PDB file of C-alpha atoms in Angstrom:
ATOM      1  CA  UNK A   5     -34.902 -27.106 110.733  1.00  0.00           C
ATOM      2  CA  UNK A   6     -34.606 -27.011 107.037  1.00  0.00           C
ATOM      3  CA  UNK A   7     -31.040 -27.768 107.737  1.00  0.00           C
ATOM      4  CA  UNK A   8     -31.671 -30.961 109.107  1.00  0.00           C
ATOM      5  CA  UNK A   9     -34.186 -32.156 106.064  1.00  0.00           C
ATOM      6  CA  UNK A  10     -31.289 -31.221 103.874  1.00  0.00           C
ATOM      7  CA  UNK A  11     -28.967 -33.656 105.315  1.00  0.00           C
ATOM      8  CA  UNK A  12     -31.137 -36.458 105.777  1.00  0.00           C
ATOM      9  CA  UNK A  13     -32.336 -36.220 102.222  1.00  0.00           C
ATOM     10  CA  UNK A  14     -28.723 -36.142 101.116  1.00  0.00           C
ATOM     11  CA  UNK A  15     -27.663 -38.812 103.485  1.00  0.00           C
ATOM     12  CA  UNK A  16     -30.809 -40.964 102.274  1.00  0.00           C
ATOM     13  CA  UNK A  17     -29.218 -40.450  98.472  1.00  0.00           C
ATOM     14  CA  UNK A  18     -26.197 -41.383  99.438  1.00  0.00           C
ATOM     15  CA  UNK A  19     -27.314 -44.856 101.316  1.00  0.00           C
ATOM     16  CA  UNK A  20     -29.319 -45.592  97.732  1.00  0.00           C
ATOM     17  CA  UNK A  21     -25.896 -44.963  95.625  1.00  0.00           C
ATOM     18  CA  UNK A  22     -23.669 -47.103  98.293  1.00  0.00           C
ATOM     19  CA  UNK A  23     -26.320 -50.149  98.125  1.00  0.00           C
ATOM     20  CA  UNK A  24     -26.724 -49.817  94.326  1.00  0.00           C
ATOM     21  CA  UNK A  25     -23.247 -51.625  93.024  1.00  0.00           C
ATOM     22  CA  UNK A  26     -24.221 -54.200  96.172  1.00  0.00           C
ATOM     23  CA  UNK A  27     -27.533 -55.207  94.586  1.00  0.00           C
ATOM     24  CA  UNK A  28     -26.530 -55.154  91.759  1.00  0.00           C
ATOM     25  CA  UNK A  29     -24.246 -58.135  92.414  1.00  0.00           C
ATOM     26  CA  UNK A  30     -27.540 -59.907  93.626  1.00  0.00           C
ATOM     27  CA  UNK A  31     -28.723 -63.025  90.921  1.00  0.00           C
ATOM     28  CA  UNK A  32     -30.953 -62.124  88.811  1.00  0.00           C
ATOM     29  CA  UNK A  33     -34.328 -64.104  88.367  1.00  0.00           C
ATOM     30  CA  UNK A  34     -32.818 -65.902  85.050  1.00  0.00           C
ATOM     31  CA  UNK A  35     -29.981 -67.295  87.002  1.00  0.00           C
ATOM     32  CA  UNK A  36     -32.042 -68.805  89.950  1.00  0.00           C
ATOM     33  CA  UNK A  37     -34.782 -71.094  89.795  1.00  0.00           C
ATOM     34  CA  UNK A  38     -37.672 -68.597  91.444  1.00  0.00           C
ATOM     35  CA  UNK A  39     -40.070 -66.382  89.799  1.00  0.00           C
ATOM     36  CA  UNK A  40     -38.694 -63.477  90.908  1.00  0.00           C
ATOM     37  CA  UNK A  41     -34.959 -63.255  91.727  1.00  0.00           C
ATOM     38  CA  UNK A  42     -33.349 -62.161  94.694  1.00  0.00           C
ATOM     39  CA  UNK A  43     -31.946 -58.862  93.287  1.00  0.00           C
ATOM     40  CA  UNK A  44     -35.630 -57.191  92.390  1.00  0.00           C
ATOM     41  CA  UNK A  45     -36.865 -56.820  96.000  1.00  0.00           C
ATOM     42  CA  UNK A  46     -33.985 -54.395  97.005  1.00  0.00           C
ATOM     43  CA  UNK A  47     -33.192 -53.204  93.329  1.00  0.00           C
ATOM     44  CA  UNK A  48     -36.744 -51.943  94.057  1.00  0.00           C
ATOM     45  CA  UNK A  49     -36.058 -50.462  97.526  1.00  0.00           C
ATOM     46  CA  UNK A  50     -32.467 -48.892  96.452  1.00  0.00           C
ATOM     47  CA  UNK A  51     -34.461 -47.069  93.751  1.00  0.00           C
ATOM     48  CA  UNK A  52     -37.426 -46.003  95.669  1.00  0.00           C
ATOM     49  CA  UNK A  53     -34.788 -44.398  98.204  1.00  0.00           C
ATOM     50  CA  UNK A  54     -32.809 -43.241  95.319  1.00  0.00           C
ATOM     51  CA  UNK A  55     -36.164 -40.982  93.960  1.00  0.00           C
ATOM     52  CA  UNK A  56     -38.279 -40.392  96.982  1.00  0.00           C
ATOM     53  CA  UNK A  57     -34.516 -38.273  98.884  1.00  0.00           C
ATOM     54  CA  UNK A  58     -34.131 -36.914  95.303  1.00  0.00           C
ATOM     55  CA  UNK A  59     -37.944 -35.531  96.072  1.00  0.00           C
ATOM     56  CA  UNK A  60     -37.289 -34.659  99.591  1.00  0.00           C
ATOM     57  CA  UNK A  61     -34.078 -32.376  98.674  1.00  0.00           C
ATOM     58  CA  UNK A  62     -36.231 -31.216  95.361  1.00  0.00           C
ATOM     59  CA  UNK A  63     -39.293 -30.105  97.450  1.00  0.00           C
ATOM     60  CA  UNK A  64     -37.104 -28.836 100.804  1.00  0.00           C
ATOM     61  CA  UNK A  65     -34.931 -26.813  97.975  1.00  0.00           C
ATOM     62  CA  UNK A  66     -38.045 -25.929  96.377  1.00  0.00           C
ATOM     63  CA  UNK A  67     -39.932 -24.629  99.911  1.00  0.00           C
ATOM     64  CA  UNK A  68     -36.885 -22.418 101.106  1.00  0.00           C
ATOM     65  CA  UNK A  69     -37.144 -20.333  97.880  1.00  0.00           C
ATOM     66  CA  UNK A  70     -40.164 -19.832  98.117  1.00  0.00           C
ATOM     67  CA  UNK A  71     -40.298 -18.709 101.616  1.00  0.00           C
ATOM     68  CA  UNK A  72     -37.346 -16.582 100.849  1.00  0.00           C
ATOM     69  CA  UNK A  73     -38.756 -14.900  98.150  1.00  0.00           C
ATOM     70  CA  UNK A  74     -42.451 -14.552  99.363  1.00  0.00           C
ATOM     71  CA  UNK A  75     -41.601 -11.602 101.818  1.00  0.00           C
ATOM     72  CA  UNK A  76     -40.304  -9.870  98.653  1.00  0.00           C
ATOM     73  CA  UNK A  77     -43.338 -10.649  96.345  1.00  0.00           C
ATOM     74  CA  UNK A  78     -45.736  -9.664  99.012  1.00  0.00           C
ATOM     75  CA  UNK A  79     -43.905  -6.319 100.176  1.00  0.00           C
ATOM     76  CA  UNK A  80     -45.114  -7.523 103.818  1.00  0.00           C
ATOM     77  CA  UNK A  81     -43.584 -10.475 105.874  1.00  0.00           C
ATOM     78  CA  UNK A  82     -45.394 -12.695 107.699  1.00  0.00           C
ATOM     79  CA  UNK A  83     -43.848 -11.360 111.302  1.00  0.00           C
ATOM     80  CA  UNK A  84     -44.463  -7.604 110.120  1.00  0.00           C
ATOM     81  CA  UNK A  85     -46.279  -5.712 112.686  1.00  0.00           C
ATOM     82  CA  UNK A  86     -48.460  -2.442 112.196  1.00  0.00           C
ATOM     83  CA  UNK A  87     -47.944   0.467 114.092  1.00  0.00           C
ATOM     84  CA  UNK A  88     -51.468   0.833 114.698  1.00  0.00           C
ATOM     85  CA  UNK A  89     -52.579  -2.294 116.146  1.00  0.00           C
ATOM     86  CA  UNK A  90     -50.974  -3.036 119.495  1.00  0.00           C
ATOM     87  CA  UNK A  91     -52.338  -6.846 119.771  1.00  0.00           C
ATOM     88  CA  UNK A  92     -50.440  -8.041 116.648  1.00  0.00           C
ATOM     89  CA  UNK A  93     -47.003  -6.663 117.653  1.00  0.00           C
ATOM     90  CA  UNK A  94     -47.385  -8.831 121.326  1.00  0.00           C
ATOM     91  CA  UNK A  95     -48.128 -11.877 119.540  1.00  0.00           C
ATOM     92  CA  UNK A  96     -45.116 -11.590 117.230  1.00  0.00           C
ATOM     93  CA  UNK A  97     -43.051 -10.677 120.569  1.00  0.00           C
ATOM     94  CA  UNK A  98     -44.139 -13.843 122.569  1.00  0.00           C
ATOM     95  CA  UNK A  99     -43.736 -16.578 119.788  1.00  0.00           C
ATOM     96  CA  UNK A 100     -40.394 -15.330 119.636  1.00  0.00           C
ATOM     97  CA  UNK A 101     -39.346 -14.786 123.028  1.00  0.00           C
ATOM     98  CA  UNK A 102     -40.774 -18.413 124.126  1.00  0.00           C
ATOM     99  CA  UNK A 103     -38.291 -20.858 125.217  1.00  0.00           C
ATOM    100  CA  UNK A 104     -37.815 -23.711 123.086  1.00  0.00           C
ATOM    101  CA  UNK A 105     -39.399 -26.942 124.857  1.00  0.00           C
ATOM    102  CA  UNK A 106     -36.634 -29.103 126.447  1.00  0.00           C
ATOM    103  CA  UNK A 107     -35.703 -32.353 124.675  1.00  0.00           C
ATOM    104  CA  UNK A 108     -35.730 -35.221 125.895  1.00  0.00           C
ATOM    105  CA  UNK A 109     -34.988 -38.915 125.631  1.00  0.00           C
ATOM    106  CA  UNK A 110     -38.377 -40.122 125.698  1.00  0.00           C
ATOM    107  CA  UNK A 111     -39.604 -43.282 123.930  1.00  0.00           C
ATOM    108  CA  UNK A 112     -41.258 -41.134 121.438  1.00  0.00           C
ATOM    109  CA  UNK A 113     -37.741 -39.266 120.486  1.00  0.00           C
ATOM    110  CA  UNK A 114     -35.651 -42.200 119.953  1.00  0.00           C
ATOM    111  CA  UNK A 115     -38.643 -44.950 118.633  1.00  0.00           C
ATOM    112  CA  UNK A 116     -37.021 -44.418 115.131  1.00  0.00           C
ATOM    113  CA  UNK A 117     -33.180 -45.883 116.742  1.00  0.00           C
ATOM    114  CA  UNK A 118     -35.552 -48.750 118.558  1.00  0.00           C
ATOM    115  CA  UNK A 119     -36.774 -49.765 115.401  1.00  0.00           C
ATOM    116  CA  UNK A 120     -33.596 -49.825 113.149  1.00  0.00           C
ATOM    117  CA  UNK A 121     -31.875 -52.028 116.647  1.00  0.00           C
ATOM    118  CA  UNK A 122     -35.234 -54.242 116.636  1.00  0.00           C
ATOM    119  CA  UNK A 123     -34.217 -54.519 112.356  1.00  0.00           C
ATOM    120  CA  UNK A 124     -30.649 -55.287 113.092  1.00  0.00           C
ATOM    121  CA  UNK A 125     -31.763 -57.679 115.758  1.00  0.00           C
ATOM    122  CA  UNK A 126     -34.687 -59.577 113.738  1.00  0.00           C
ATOM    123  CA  UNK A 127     -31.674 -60.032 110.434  1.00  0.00           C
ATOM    124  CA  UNK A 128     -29.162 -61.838 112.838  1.00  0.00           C
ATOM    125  CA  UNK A 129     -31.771 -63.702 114.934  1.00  0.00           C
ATOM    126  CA  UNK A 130     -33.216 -65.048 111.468  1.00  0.00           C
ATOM    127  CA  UNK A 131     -29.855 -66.970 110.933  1.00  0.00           C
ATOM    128  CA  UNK A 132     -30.107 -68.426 114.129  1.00  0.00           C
ATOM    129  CA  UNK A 133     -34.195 -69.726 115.265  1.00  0.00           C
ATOM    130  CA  UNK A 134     -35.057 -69.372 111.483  1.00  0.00           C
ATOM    131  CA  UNK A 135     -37.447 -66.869 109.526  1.00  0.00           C
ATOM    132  CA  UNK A 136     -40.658 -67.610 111.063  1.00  0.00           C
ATOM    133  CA  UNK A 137     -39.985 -67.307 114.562  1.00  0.00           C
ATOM    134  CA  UNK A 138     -37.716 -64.293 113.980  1.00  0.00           C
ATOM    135  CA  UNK A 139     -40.673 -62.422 111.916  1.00  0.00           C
ATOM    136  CA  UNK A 140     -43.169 -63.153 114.718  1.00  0.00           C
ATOM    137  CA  UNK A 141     -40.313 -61.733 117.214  1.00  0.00           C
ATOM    138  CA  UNK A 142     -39.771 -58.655 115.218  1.00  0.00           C
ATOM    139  CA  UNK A 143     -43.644 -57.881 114.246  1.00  0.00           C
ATOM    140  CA  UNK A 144     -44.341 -58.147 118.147  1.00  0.00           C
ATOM    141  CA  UNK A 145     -42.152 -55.424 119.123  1.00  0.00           C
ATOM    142  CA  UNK A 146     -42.425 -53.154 116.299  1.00  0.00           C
ATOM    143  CA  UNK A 147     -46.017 -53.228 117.000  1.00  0.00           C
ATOM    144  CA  UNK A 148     -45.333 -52.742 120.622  1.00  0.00           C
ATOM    145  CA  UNK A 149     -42.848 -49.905 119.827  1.00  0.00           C
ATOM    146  CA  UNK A 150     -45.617 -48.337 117.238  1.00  0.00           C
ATOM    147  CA  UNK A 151     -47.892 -48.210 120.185  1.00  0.00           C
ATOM    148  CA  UNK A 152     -50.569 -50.540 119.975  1.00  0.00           C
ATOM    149  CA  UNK A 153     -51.498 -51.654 123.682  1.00  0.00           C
ATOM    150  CA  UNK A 154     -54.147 -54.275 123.228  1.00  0.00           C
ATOM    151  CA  UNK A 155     -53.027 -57.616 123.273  1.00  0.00           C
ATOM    152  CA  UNK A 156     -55.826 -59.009 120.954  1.00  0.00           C
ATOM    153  CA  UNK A 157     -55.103 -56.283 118.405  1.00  0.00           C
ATOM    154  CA  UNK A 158     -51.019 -57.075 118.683  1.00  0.00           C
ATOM    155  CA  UNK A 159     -51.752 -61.212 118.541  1.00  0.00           C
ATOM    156  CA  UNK A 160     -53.782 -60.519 115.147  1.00  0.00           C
ATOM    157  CA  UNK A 161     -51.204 -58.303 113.711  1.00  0.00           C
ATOM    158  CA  UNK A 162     -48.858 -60.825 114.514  1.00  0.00           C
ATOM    159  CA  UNK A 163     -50.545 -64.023 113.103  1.00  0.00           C
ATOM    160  CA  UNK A 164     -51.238 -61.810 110.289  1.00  0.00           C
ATOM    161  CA  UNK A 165     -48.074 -61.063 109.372  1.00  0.00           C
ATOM    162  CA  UNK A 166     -45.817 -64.102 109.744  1.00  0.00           C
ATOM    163  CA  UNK A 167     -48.712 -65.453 107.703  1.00  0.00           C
ATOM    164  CA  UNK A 168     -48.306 -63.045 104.886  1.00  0.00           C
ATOM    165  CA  UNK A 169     -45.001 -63.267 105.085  1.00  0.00           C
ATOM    166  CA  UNK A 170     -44.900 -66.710 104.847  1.00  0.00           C
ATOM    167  CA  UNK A 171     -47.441 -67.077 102.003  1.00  0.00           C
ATOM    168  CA  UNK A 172     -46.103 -64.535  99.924  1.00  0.00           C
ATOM    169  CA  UNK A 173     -41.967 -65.508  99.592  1.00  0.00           C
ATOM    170  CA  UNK A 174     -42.935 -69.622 100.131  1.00  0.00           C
ATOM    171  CA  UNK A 175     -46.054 -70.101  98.414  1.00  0.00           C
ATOM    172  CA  UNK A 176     -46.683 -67.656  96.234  1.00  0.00           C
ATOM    173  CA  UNK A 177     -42.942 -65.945  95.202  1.00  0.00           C
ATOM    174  CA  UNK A 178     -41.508 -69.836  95.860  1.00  0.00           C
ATOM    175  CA  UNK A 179     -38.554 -67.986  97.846  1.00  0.00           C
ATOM    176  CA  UNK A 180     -36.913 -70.870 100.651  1.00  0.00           C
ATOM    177  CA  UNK A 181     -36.690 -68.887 104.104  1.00  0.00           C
ATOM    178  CA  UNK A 182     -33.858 -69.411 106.244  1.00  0.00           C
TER     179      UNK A 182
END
């Protein structure tokens, strides 16, 4: 398992260093005529990926030594089992004799490739029915992929956010939308 953090935190890293030289070519907010230019929102995000794998490699590094080395500190693992007591060595005997749950290709396992199609998706379909329409698209399923079921709750979350959206890059930021 710890495997598997180690690559996505490295693969996370390396996504933040290939997008770095890329928005870094965005225009800055002296060379356009908004408040804030179009390089600081994913300057901001490239960054934020850039420390938060560096964490996730730091702390996964960080947790394997110390699980390595605690067995040694204590003088007594955590699967040791006493002679004496008969109970604790049939515990330690079933966890690891149990077979490992079948996986599957539920909604639940792949929600995470739904989402990053439904972000693919809601980027092209901006270009074409424009920004608005697009964001209400996109906020409707990710909420439906996220699980919410009731339709008032999912309307709300929708006028919510294509109003936020909205109000924050027109009005407030002063950001045209496509």
């Amino acid at each position: 398992m710890q495997a598997r953090i180690y690559i996505f935190a490295v693969a996370v890293i390396l996504l933040a260093l290939a997008s770095l030289p890329l928005t870094l070519q965005f225009p800055s907010s002296a060379q356009v005529s908004t408040f804030i230019g179009p390089r600081v929102w994913p300057l901001l995000l490239t960054v934020l990926l850039l420390l938060f794998g560096g964490a996730l490699l730091v702390m996964t590094w960080r947790d394997g030594r110390r699980r390595a080395q605690q067995p040694l500190q204590d003088g007594n693992s955590q699967y040791a089992v006493s002679a004496d007591d008969p109970q604790a060595g049939s515990s330690v005997s079933d966890t690891a004799e149990a077979p490992a749950p079948a996986w599957t290709l539920s909604l639940a396992a792949t929600r995470h490739w739904w989402l990053m199609a439904a972000t693919v998706g809601y980027t092209l379909l901006m270009s074409v029915i424009g920004f608005v329409a697009a964001s209400a698209i996109f906020t409707l399923l990710c909420t439906l992929l996220l699980g919410a079921r009731s339709w008032l709750v999912i309307g709300i979350t929708v006028v919510v956010a294509v109003a936020l959206m909205q109000g924050v890059f027109v009005t407030l930021l002063g950001i045209p939308l496509p």
